[in-house]
């Protein structure tokens, strides 16, 4: 029996974005991305659930202190993306289409170096309560 | 005893906005509106709950057909604001700061003429799950 | 300043129903009630929120014991309607169209005599998370 | 590191059903299925979460367009089961007991041929907020 | 037509409590309060929704800045009650039974002097997702 | 293709706890556990989701009767922990720090012998809506 436990912490950020491939003309963007390609942006209340998996420390009973995990997500993700325009205000999405899939991968890449290497990391990103993604799958 | 019943219908739209008073300089806007005044917009998954109050029709048992109510909110609110930038893309907020309070009042004003006059109307607008407003109070 | 407090208790029941006016022909029923008139019934996870308002008893700090309120809703509503077909299995809706509006009024009428007269009673009934009603309004 | 991402889309349908094994007598059905075997049906607000896993297309940033995924679930699941009696109105459950487990397997079987073969598919079905199932496990 | 708008802000705190009337013997407390009177305390994730009603300021579009409202609830309620034992650690409930009703009244009394007098104040307190109270009613 | 299905059942209990390592002095406990180490306890509305995986019985269509699963969780977990102080009232946490991780492992250990051996078992425990854990991971 594995003695691994996963801990999850949910944080939120509100951001604007539009979906757009600069290699395509406007008509192709409109055809592929529909309303999501409208030029003046729309936005979402993003919810990010960070899952960290490992063996609890016998002295603390923690896989990882959720307060530390929360602080890390605040520092690395929320301060960067909250109340921002993902396309215009961030280096991460200057040349990367801010689909939910890509945002989740970027969040994972930003967090991974700061989570102890012995622990596994997965993120789930809610774009709306009905649309969400998980990385790695 | 009143024989009035209220019916509620919830719809959603995703939009970008920023809070800004053009009569003020940037520093005052930043002081008053904080991150909400950042120039490139952010966004929300808005949820609009429309409440209609009246006496159920004895033949149908309906105060108002919720399908009709839903269609009305789709036509008058969701098609107008969904995937739009409230500041740039709408006539309603060209000269009106798109705070949750003002958006709720505008939604009420758009719906009121199309709801039968004998029925009362109130709207609740969720900007986030933790911030919401109601009009009229 | 009023010293009245309202207490709310939520209970659930799962039931089948169809909307139908026997004074009308099938075509009129289909036109007015759409899919809700389909002959073999559909169903919902109904959620009933009971609101009781009064002055807290200084000895207990309770407006009404929520355990008693929960037991009352279980006895009078859940045992009667849970896992039932509202049209076929209940006397209440044998001759009354089981719209959300009418179900809410019936729930209120079943509960009212058993709630102390000094306390106000209101019910909210969720037919779905996006459609709900309140009585009295 | 896997470069697979999972995308999830949630849709809803409201249906009536009863649990019943025609090979058994009524007493055995009542003993095994309890209130779920009552003869006149009950119902639920079913919520179906469809999970599709694959490598995002570098041109779109999509594993699969969630609008297409939503349309597919609407066409194949919601139009078939919404406002229907699963036992009486569907070919799928004419000879199959409509437990949450069986409904989930049927939803997967209906969707699988229409999802690109290179993508994995899993479904989660909520019968109530407290009872749900996942297939394949 | 009223031009009043209500704004709502939700905050959370986690606390322990027990229900107990020191004027009664243990048997009476056990009879009246059941499991809630157990001597070593239990606890809840309390959610407090603060509702403030008034006319939006035409310059800001705000009834009250929700950030200020959030800070006020943090300062006056969350810092006082979060991760505390209501019976042992607070002056407010040293001689007052910490029922949901009484906690809501105390939260209102703590907030009222710090909300501008021209604005109305109401609080809703969730003890669990199924049990909640509102003051004033 | 696997023919395994997972069934999930959610139950709740409200309990008090504090985090504390008796091998450490008070200052170390305060440093490591922060507000969670405060001496007079705080509490939570815990939500436990039990996941049981196996092949549905062809006669019932059930992996496991969710009513039986619910009864089992009530008997083994809710009756033991609901309205209790985990540190003071339970043998399980007399010498084990009641972190979410440890509570989840204990719930799994209590349930495992009573779930048929052919079925897999996993538990998810919500301490708050934003903090939760899963075992085994």
Short mmCIF file of C-alpha atoms in Angstrom, two decimals, chain A residues 14-16 35-36 38 40-45 82-85 88-89 127-129, chain B residues 14-16 35-36 38 40-45 82-85 88-89 127-129:
data_model
loop_
_atom_site.label_atom_id
_atom_site.label_comp_id
_atom_site.label_asym_id
_atom_site.label_seq_id
_atom_site.Cartn_x
_atom_site.Cartn_y
_atom_site.Cartn_z
CA UNK A 14 -9.39 37.44 -12.15
CA UNK A 15 -7.92 38.20 -15.55
CA UNK A 16 -8.74 39.31 -19.09
CA UNK A 35 -16.33 34.80 -29.43
CA UNK A 36 -13.06 34.06 -27.61
CA UNK A 38 -13.12 39.18 -30.08
CA UNK A 40 -11.14 43.86 -26.98
CA UNK A 41 -10.78 40.90 -24.60
CA UNK A 42 -13.15 39.25 -22.15
CA UNK A 43 -12.31 37.71 -18.80
CA UNK A 44 -12.76 35.07 -16.16
CA UNK A 45 -12.62 34.32 -12.46
CA UNK A 82 -4.57 38.77 -10.94
CA UNK A 83 -6.33 41.81 -12.44
CA UNK A 84 -4.04 41.57 -15.47
CA UNK A 85 -4.61 41.19 -19.19
CA UNK A 88 -0.83 42.36 -22.93
CA UNK A 89 0.57 42.39 -19.40
CA UNK A 127 -11.85 28.93 -16.47
CA UNK A 128 -15.55 28.72 -15.58
CA UNK A 129 -17.42 26.30 -13.31
CA UNK B 14 -17.85 36.41 -19.14
CA UNK B 15 -16.57 39.93 -19.68
CA UNK B 16 -13.58 42.23 -19.28
CA UNK B 35 -5.90 46.87 -9.08
CA UNK B 36 -9.36 47.33 -10.63
CA UNK B 38 -5.14 48.73 -14.17
CA UNK B 40 -5.36 46.80 -19.76
CA UNK B 41 -8.50 45.38 -18.15
CA UNK B 42 -9.19 42.22 -16.16
CA UNK B 43 -12.35 40.14 -16.18
CA UNK B 44 -14.96 38.05 -14.44
CA UNK B 45 -17.41 35.20 -14.83
CA UNK B 82 -20.80 38.01 -23.04
CA UNK B 83 -17.17 37.88 -24.22
CA UNK B 84 -17.19 41.68 -24.48
CA UNK B 85 -15.09 44.44 -22.94
CA UNK B 88 -14.88 49.50 -24.94
CA UNK B 89 -17.59 47.40 -26.57
CA UNK B 127 -18.86 39.49 -9.84
CA UNK B 128 -17.09 36.69 -7.95
CA UNK B 129 -18.46 34.06 -5.57
#
